Amino acid sequence: MPPRSDDPRRDPTGSRRGSVRGGAARGGGPRTPEPRTPEPRTPEPRGGESPAAGPRAGEPRGQGRAGEPRTGQPRTGDVGGISDARAYTPRGRTIRESSEDRGGQRRTPRAGRSGDPFRPALQVLDGGRAAAGRAAANRAGRREAAPTGRTGVIRTVPPRAVPDDDEFAEPPAPRRRPGRRTDTPGRGAPRRTEAPRRTDRPAGRRPVRKPRRPPKLAEPRRRLRLGTMLVLAVFAVIGIRLVVLQAVDTPAYAGGGVDNRLARIDLPAPRGSIQDRTGAPLARSIEARYVFADPTMIKDRTETAKLLSPLLGVPASELAEKMKRKGKLQFRYLARGVDIARAKQIEALDLAGIGTHRDERREVPGGDLAANLVGFTSQDMDGLEGLEARYDDVLRGQDGRRVYEAGLGDLNAPIPGGYSQTTDPKPGSSLVLTIDRDLQFQVQQILSRQMAQTRGAIGAAVVLDVKTGDVLAQASNPTYNAATPEQSRPTDREDAATSFVVDPGSVHKAITYGAALQEGIITPDSAWPVANTITRGDVTFRDTHPADGKKLSVAGMLAYSSNVGTIEIGDRLGPDRLIDYQKRFGLGQPTGEGMPGEASGRLLPADQWSGSSYGSVPIGHSVDATPLQMAAAYATIANDGTYVQPHLIKEVVGADGTRTPSAAPVTRSVLSPQNAAALRTLLEAVTTVDGATGLAAAVPGYRVAGKTGTGLRYVDGKQQPGEVGSFIGMAPAEAPRYVVAVFVWNPEGGGGAVVAPAFREMMGFTLRHYRVPPSRGKSPNFEVFPR
């Protein structure tokens, strides 16, 4: 037990009293202690201890503190009393036992280590009651305490003397060693004494035992690096995903809820119109309504169809079929392009599941006027044929859209203050054509009337402005009503002027004669004997007006359309030069007028000529051309030998009114003005010489230069029955303003009888329409058979 801090009880004299067993303390008689035989010890000085620290010589051992003599008798009672417990030493023994040991020359093995700071060994001396038999060796190891003025207990730490006996050597380790059991005289129980200590080694600190090496652990650095990399990779992926969500996907997530409440209404953009050269509409868009049905809301589709049938002009059975419920389909068109007035009547019926909405309808004021040129659109305002298809991107506008937040069900209305955005529609641009509406109408009427004499025929007529290349009229027969294209046949909707490919026949001879004049092979006064026939290869070519070998002038050859004379001129030109002039006049390639699907025609290359080609090509066979190409070639002769590309588009008018003229037409010089004028004069013989082929094409009051032709039609390389009659002329011949070309294919033959009268009417109206004054002079007198 550790010593208590309380002071021990004292006797009346002031000395500290220990506990007494038996005797007076317990009410019994005094006990006589058994005497113990002390073991003499000779203290041996340690280290720096001075011998003077031991007991002084001649000093009595039985003397107490302060010089007071002790009685030498042991205290009454046994060890283990309360005072003994209070005077507890670090070795587990009482002060009394220590005193008795000192009387018998015994001490605690560590008593001499007074300098050890970890074992202070504070001992409390019992004042005045020490045993009389303490040994002098123990007194020598005590330090005498200086008087402190206290009259009670004096606590001292006695110095520890190192004995020379090995039995009492201090062990090196600072722990208690088990001692031996000895019997102390006068004690009732044996006590434990310290084991003898070794003296063969110097006293010192016990060497520290080397600790066991811990087992080697696995190398953690690799796992730490791997774990760090994995953690960094995870954080990098998370960071990148956060950036994507915040920067890229934010609009999608932010607008996810709004999209469910948005209502969208398309605002159709008006389609641009197609106008003639004066601005009169040939095709335009007007506002209309479409009628639709929601089959899921119609209660009685049969009754509903009966009510709508007279207003829409559609059979009730067809309407009922459209109203039939098919799955979850909630929208079906019942009619498109309905008049606004009629749509209001339908709305007044208030039929469940029936509604109307803004629509657009293409209106063609002229019906079939220029229908083969203009074309038509679908109900969705998509160009399908003609100029509507070719310039669909120009005519089509950009639809607008209104997007707003609206409720659902009965609250299907714009939410006040909610999201609302309107994109205004952008109307399409309008096309202004070079076509003259009045002239177009008259040309169509004349062609249709003349062709009424034939059955299954195809006709085409073109009117060109010589100086500008403007196409003033371009008619086809048969034709159709562009307002109701579904009621026509596909062949009725073709533009014959650009898609009707034929062997032009004798109208091609003007090209051969123009090339010969330009190359100097002939002159206007040239003449030579012409036979009735000529053979090239295995083909014999004949003249319809045989000359019987007489000398025939160049004017006579044109007036009578001599095949033999023309073939002889072609022989002088040669294939290469003739083909070169064909190309200069615009044959073998599309004109680029503006119509979609324009045919290019075909020229026979010189290396593919056979023996008969030397006879057929100069007179307009083995050559494929369109009526428009041939009209452009004659316009070149009329325009002093300069080719001007024919074109239909005059300008484009934007939605804001800005006007953009079309690109300038391609021009090139083919003939000199002198040769072109000479050729025009020679062509006048066709309409003036007696018996000439073009007398029926003469226009009263005007000099007319032109040429008749009889050709063939080929489809997919196969010759078709019948013949193609043609006439192309210009007027006034002295200063041509316009060129008119008429082509008619009649499967029964006789097309030539139609074209000349048709030309006369068309040219006459054109000259009067544009107020061209009549010719002042007359055509020259041509000598057909010079002497």
Coordinates of C-alpha atoms in Angstrom, one line a residue, residues 473-779:
A473 CA -45.1 32.7 -126.4
Q474 CA -44.5 29.0 -126.2
A475 CA -47.5 26.8 -126.8
S476 CA -48.1 23.1 -126.8
N477 CA -51.0 21.0 -128.0
P478 CA -52.5 19.0 -126.4
T479 CA -52.6 21.0 -123.2
Y480 CA -54.4 20.8 -119.9
N481 CA -56.0 22.9 -117.1
A482 CA -53.3 23.5 -114.5
A483 CA -56.0 24.0 -111.8
T484 CA -57.1 20.4 -112.2
P485 CA -53.9 18.5 -113.3
E486 CA -55.2 15.2 -112.0
Q487 CA -57.8 15.1 -114.8
S488 CA -55.1 15.1 -117.5
R489 CA -52.7 12.6 -119.0
P490 CA -49.0 12.8 -118.5
T491 CA -48.4 13.4 -122.2
D492 CA -50.8 16.3 -122.2
R493 CA -48.6 18.1 -119.6
E494 CA -45.4 17.9 -121.6
D495 CA -43.9 21.1 -123.1
A496 CA -43.6 20.1 -126.8
A497 CA -41.3 23.0 -127.6
T498 CA -38.5 21.7 -125.4
S499 CA -39.2 17.9 -125.2
F500 CA -40.5 17.2 -128.8
V501 CA -37.3 15.8 -130.5
V502 CA -37.7 15.4 -134.3
D503 CA -35.7 15.3 -137.5
P504 CA -36.2 18.9 -138.5
G505 CA -36.2 18.2 -142.2
S506 CA -35.9 21.0 -144.7
V507 CA -36.0 23.8 -142.1
H508 CA -32.4 22.7 -141.4
K509 CA -31.3 23.7 -145.0
A510 CA -31.1 27.3 -143.8
I511 CA -28.1 26.3 -141.6
T512 CA -26.4 24.6 -144.6
Y513 CA -26.8 27.6 -146.8
G514 CA -25.7 30.0 -144.1
A515 CA -22.5 28.0 -143.5
A516 CA -21.9 27.9 -147.3
L517 CA -22.3 31.7 -147.6
Q518 CA -20.1 32.3 -144.6
E519 CA -17.4 29.9 -145.9
G520 CA -17.6 31.5 -149.4
I521 CA -18.7 28.3 -151.1
I522 CA -21.7 30.0 -152.6
T523 CA -23.0 33.5 -153.2
P524 CA -26.5 34.8 -153.5
D525 CA -26.2 34.7 -157.3
S526 CA -24.8 31.2 -157.5
A527 CA -26.5 28.7 -159.8
W528 CA -25.7 25.4 -161.4
P529 CA -27.5 22.5 -163.1
V530 CA -29.4 20.4 -160.6
A531 CA -30.5 16.8 -161.4
N532 CA -33.7 15.3 -160.2
T533 CA -32.0 12.7 -158.0
I534 CA -28.7 12.1 -156.2
T535 CA -27.4 9.0 -154.5
R536 CA -25.3 8.8 -151.4
G537 CA -24.5 5.4 -150.1
D538 CA -27.4 3.1 -150.8
V539 CA -30.0 5.9 -150.6
T540 CA -31.4 7.9 -153.5
F541 CA -32.6 11.4 -152.7
R542 CA -35.2 13.1 -154.9
D543 CA -36.6 16.6 -155.3
T544 CA -40.3 17.3 -155.0
H545 CA -39.8 20.0 -157.6
P546 CA -37.5 18.4 -160.2
A547 CA -35.3 20.8 -162.1
D548 CA -34.7 18.3 -164.9
G549 CA -31.0 19.2 -165.0
K550 CA -31.6 22.9 -165.5
K551 CA -29.5 25.5 -164.0
L552 CA -31.1 26.4 -160.7
S553 CA -30.3 29.4 -158.6
V554 CA -29.7 29.3 -154.9
A555 CA -32.9 31.2 -154.3
G556 CA -34.7 28.6 -156.4
M557 CA -33.2 25.8 -154.5
L558 CA -34.6 27.3 -151.3
A559 CA -37.9 28.1 -152.8
Y560 CA -38.5 24.6 -154.1
S561 CA -36.6 23.0 -151.3
S562 CA -34.2 21.2 -153.5
N563 CA -32.6 18.2 -151.8
V564 CA -30.2 17.5 -154.6
G565 CA -28.9 21.1 -154.7
T566 CA -28.5 21.2 -150.9
I567 CA -26.6 17.9 -150.8
E568 CA -24.2 19.2 -153.4
I569 CA -23.6 22.2 -151.2
G570 CA -23.0 19.9 -148.2
D571 CA -20.4 18.0 -150.2
R572 CA -18.5 21.2 -150.7
L573 CA -18.7 22.1 -147.0
G574 CA -17.7 18.7 -145.7
P575 CA -18.8 17.0 -142.5
D576 CA -16.5 18.9 -140.1
R577 CA -17.5 22.3 -141.2
L578 CA -21.1 21.5 -141.4
I579 CA -21.1 20.0 -137.8
D580 CA -19.2 23.1 -136.6
Y581 CA -21.9 25.4 -137.9
Q582 CA -24.7 23.2 -136.5
K583 CA -23.1 23.7 -133.0
R584 CA -22.7 27.4 -133.6
F585 CA -26.4 27.7 -134.4
G586 CA -27.2 26.0 -131.1
L587 CA -28.0 22.4 -132.1
G588 CA -26.8 19.4 -130.1
Q589 CA -27.1 21.1 -126.7
P590 CA -30.0 22.4 -124.5
T591 CA -30.7 26.1 -124.9
G592 CA -30.9 26.7 -121.1
E593 CA -34.2 28.5 -121.6
G594 CA -35.3 27.5 -118.1
M595 CA -37.7 24.6 -118.6
P596 CA -37.0 21.4 -116.6
G597 CA -36.1 18.4 -118.6
E598 CA -35.2 20.2 -121.8
A599 CA -33.9 17.8 -124.5
S600 CA -30.5 18.5 -126.0
G601 CA -31.0 16.9 -129.4
R602 CA -28.2 15.0 -131.1
L603 CA -25.7 15.6 -133.8
L604 CA -24.1 12.8 -135.7
P605 CA -20.3 12.9 -135.3
A606 CA -18.3 12.9 -138.5
D607 CA -16.6 9.6 -137.7
Q608 CA -20.0 8.0 -137.5
W609 CA -21.2 9.2 -140.9
S610 CA -22.1 6.5 -143.4
G611 CA -22.4 6.9 -147.1
S612 CA -26.0 8.0 -146.8
S613 CA -25.2 10.5 -144.1
Y614 CA -23.6 12.7 -146.7
G615 CA -27.0 13.1 -148.2
S616 CA -29.3 13.0 -145.1
V617 CA -27.5 15.4 -142.8
P618 CA -27.4 18.5 -145.0
I619 CA -31.1 18.3 -145.6
G620 CA -32.0 17.9 -141.9
H621 CA -32.2 14.2 -141.5
S622 CA -30.0 12.1 -139.1
V623 CA -30.2 15.2 -136.9
D624 CA -32.2 15.5 -133.7
A625 CA -33.5 18.9 -132.6
T626 CA -36.3 20.5 -130.7
P627 CA -38.6 23.2 -132.1
L628 CA -37.0 25.7 -129.7
Q629 CA -33.5 25.0 -130.9
M630 CA -34.6 25.5 -134.5
A631 CA -36.4 28.7 -133.6
A632 CA -33.2 30.0 -132.0
A633 CA -31.2 29.2 -135.1
Y634 CA -33.5 31.3 -137.3
A635 CA -33.4 34.1 -134.7
T636 CA -29.6 34.1 -135.3
I637 CA -30.2 34.7 -139.0
A638 CA -32.7 37.4 -138.2
N639 CA -30.3 39.1 -135.7
D640 CA -27.6 39.8 -138.2
G641 CA -25.9 36.5 -137.6
T642 CA -25.6 36.8 -133.7
Y643 CA -26.9 33.9 -131.7
V644 CA -28.9 35.0 -128.6
Q645 CA -29.8 32.3 -126.0
P646 CA -33.6 32.0 -125.7
H647 CA -34.9 32.4 -122.1
L648 CA -38.2 32.5 -120.2
I649 CA -37.2 34.2 -117.0
K650 CA -37.2 38.0 -117.1
E651 CA -36.6 38.8 -113.4
V652 CA -37.2 37.6 -109.9
V653 CA -39.2 39.8 -107.5
G654 CA -38.5 39.3 -103.8
A655 CA -41.1 39.4 -101.1
D656 CA -39.9 42.9 -100.2
G657 CA -40.4 44.1 -103.8
T658 CA -36.7 44.0 -104.8
R659 CA -36.3 43.0 -108.5
T660 CA -33.4 40.9 -109.6
P661 CA -33.0 40.7 -113.4
S662 CA -32.1 37.3 -114.8
A663 CA -28.6 36.6 -116.0
A664 CA -27.7 38.0 -119.4
P665 CA -28.3 35.5 -122.2
V666 CA -25.4 33.8 -123.9
T667 CA -24.5 35.3 -127.3
R668 CA -22.1 34.5 -130.0
S669 CA -21.4 35.4 -133.6
V670 CA -22.2 32.8 -136.2
L671 CA -22.6 34.7 -139.5
S672 CA -21.5 38.1 -140.6
P673 CA -24.2 40.7 -140.9
Q674 CA -23.8 40.8 -144.7
N675 CA -24.2 37.0 -145.1
A676 CA -27.1 37.0 -142.6
A677 CA -28.8 39.7 -144.6
A678 CA -28.2 37.8 -147.9
L679 CA -29.6 34.6 -146.4
R680 CA -32.7 36.4 -145.2
T681 CA -33.3 37.7 -148.7
L682 CA -32.9 34.3 -150.2
L683 CA -35.4 32.9 -147.7
E684 CA -38.0 35.4 -148.9
A685 CA -38.2 33.4 -152.1
V686 CA -39.9 30.6 -150.1
T687 CA -43.0 32.9 -149.6
T688 CA -42.9 34.8 -152.9
V689 CA -41.8 32.6 -155.8
D690 CA -44.5 31.0 -157.8
G691 CA -44.9 27.4 -156.8
A692 CA -42.7 27.8 -153.7
T693 CA -43.4 25.6 -150.7
G694 CA -44.2 28.5 -148.3
L695 CA -46.7 30.6 -150.1
A696 CA -49.4 29.8 -147.5
A697 CA -47.2 31.4 -144.8
A698 CA -47.1 34.8 -146.4
V699 CA -48.4 37.6 -144.1
P700 CA -50.3 40.3 -146.0
G701 CA -48.5 43.7 -145.8
Y702 CA -45.2 42.2 -144.5
R703 CA -42.2 40.7 -146.0
V704 CA -41.7 37.3 -144.6
A705 CA -38.5 35.1 -144.8
G706 CA -38.8 31.5 -143.8
K707 CA -38.5 27.9 -144.7
T708 CA -40.8 24.9 -144.7
G709 CA -39.8 21.4 -143.6
T710 CA -40.9 17.8 -143.5
G711 CA -39.2 15.6 -141.0
L712 CA -39.7 12.4 -139.0
R713 CA -40.2 11.6 -135.4
Y714 CA -38.2 9.0 -133.5
V715 CA -39.0 7.7 -130.1
D716 CA -36.4 5.6 -128.3
G717 CA -34.5 5.3 -131.6
K718 CA -37.6 4.0 -133.5
Q719 CA -39.2 5.9 -136.3
Q720 CA -42.8 6.8 -135.7
P721 CA -45.5 6.7 -138.4
G722 CA -46.5 9.9 -140.2
E723 CA -44.4 13.0 -140.6
V724 CA -43.5 16.2 -138.9
G725 CA -44.5 19.4 -140.8
S726 CA -42.8 22.6 -139.8
F727 CA -42.4 26.2 -140.8
I728 CA -40.1 28.8 -139.3
G729 CA -40.1 32.4 -140.5
M730 CA -39.2 36.0 -139.5
A731 CA -40.9 39.3 -140.2
P732 CA -40.5 41.9 -141.4
A733 CA -37.8 40.4 -143.5
E734 CA -36.0 43.7 -144.2
A735 CA -35.6 44.2 -140.4
P736 CA -36.8 41.2 -138.5
R737 CA -38.4 41.7 -135.1
Y738 CA -39.9 38.3 -134.4
V739 CA -39.4 34.7 -135.2
V740 CA -42.3 32.2 -135.2
A741 CA -41.7 28.4 -135.4
V742 CA -44.5 25.9 -135.8
F743 CA -44.1 22.1 -135.6
V744 CA -46.8 19.5 -136.0
W745 CA -46.5 15.8 -135.9
N746 CA -49.4 14.0 -137.5
P747 CA -49.3 10.2 -137.4
E748 CA -51.5 10.1 -140.5
G749 CA -49.3 12.6 -142.5
G750 CA -50.2 16.0 -143.8
G751 CA -48.6 18.1 -141.1
G752 CA -47.2 20.5 -143.6
A753 CA -50.8 21.6 -144.6
V754 CA -51.3 22.8 -141.0
V755 CA -48.1 24.6 -140.1
A756 CA -48.0 27.3 -142.8
P757 CA -51.5 28.7 -142.1
A758 CA -50.8 28.5 -138.4
F759 CA -47.6 30.5 -138.9
R760 CA -49.4 33.2 -140.9
E761 CA -52.0 33.8 -138.2
M762 CA -49.5 33.8 -135.4
M763 CA -47.1 36.1 -137.1
G764 CA -49.8 38.4 -138.2
F765 CA -51.2 38.8 -134.7
T766 CA -47.7 39.3 -133.2
L767 CA -46.9 42.1 -135.6
R768 CA -50.2 43.8 -135.0
H769 CA -50.0 43.2 -131.2
Y770 CA -46.7 45.0 -131.0
R771 CA -47.7 47.5 -133.6
V772 CA -45.0 46.8 -136.1
P773 CA -45.6 48.9 -139.2
P774 CA -46.0 47.1 -142.5
S775 CA -43.1 46.7 -144.9
R776 CA -42.7 49.6 -147.2
G777 CA -41.0 47.8 -150.0
K778 CA -41.7 44.5 -151.7
S779 CA -39.8 41.4 -151.8

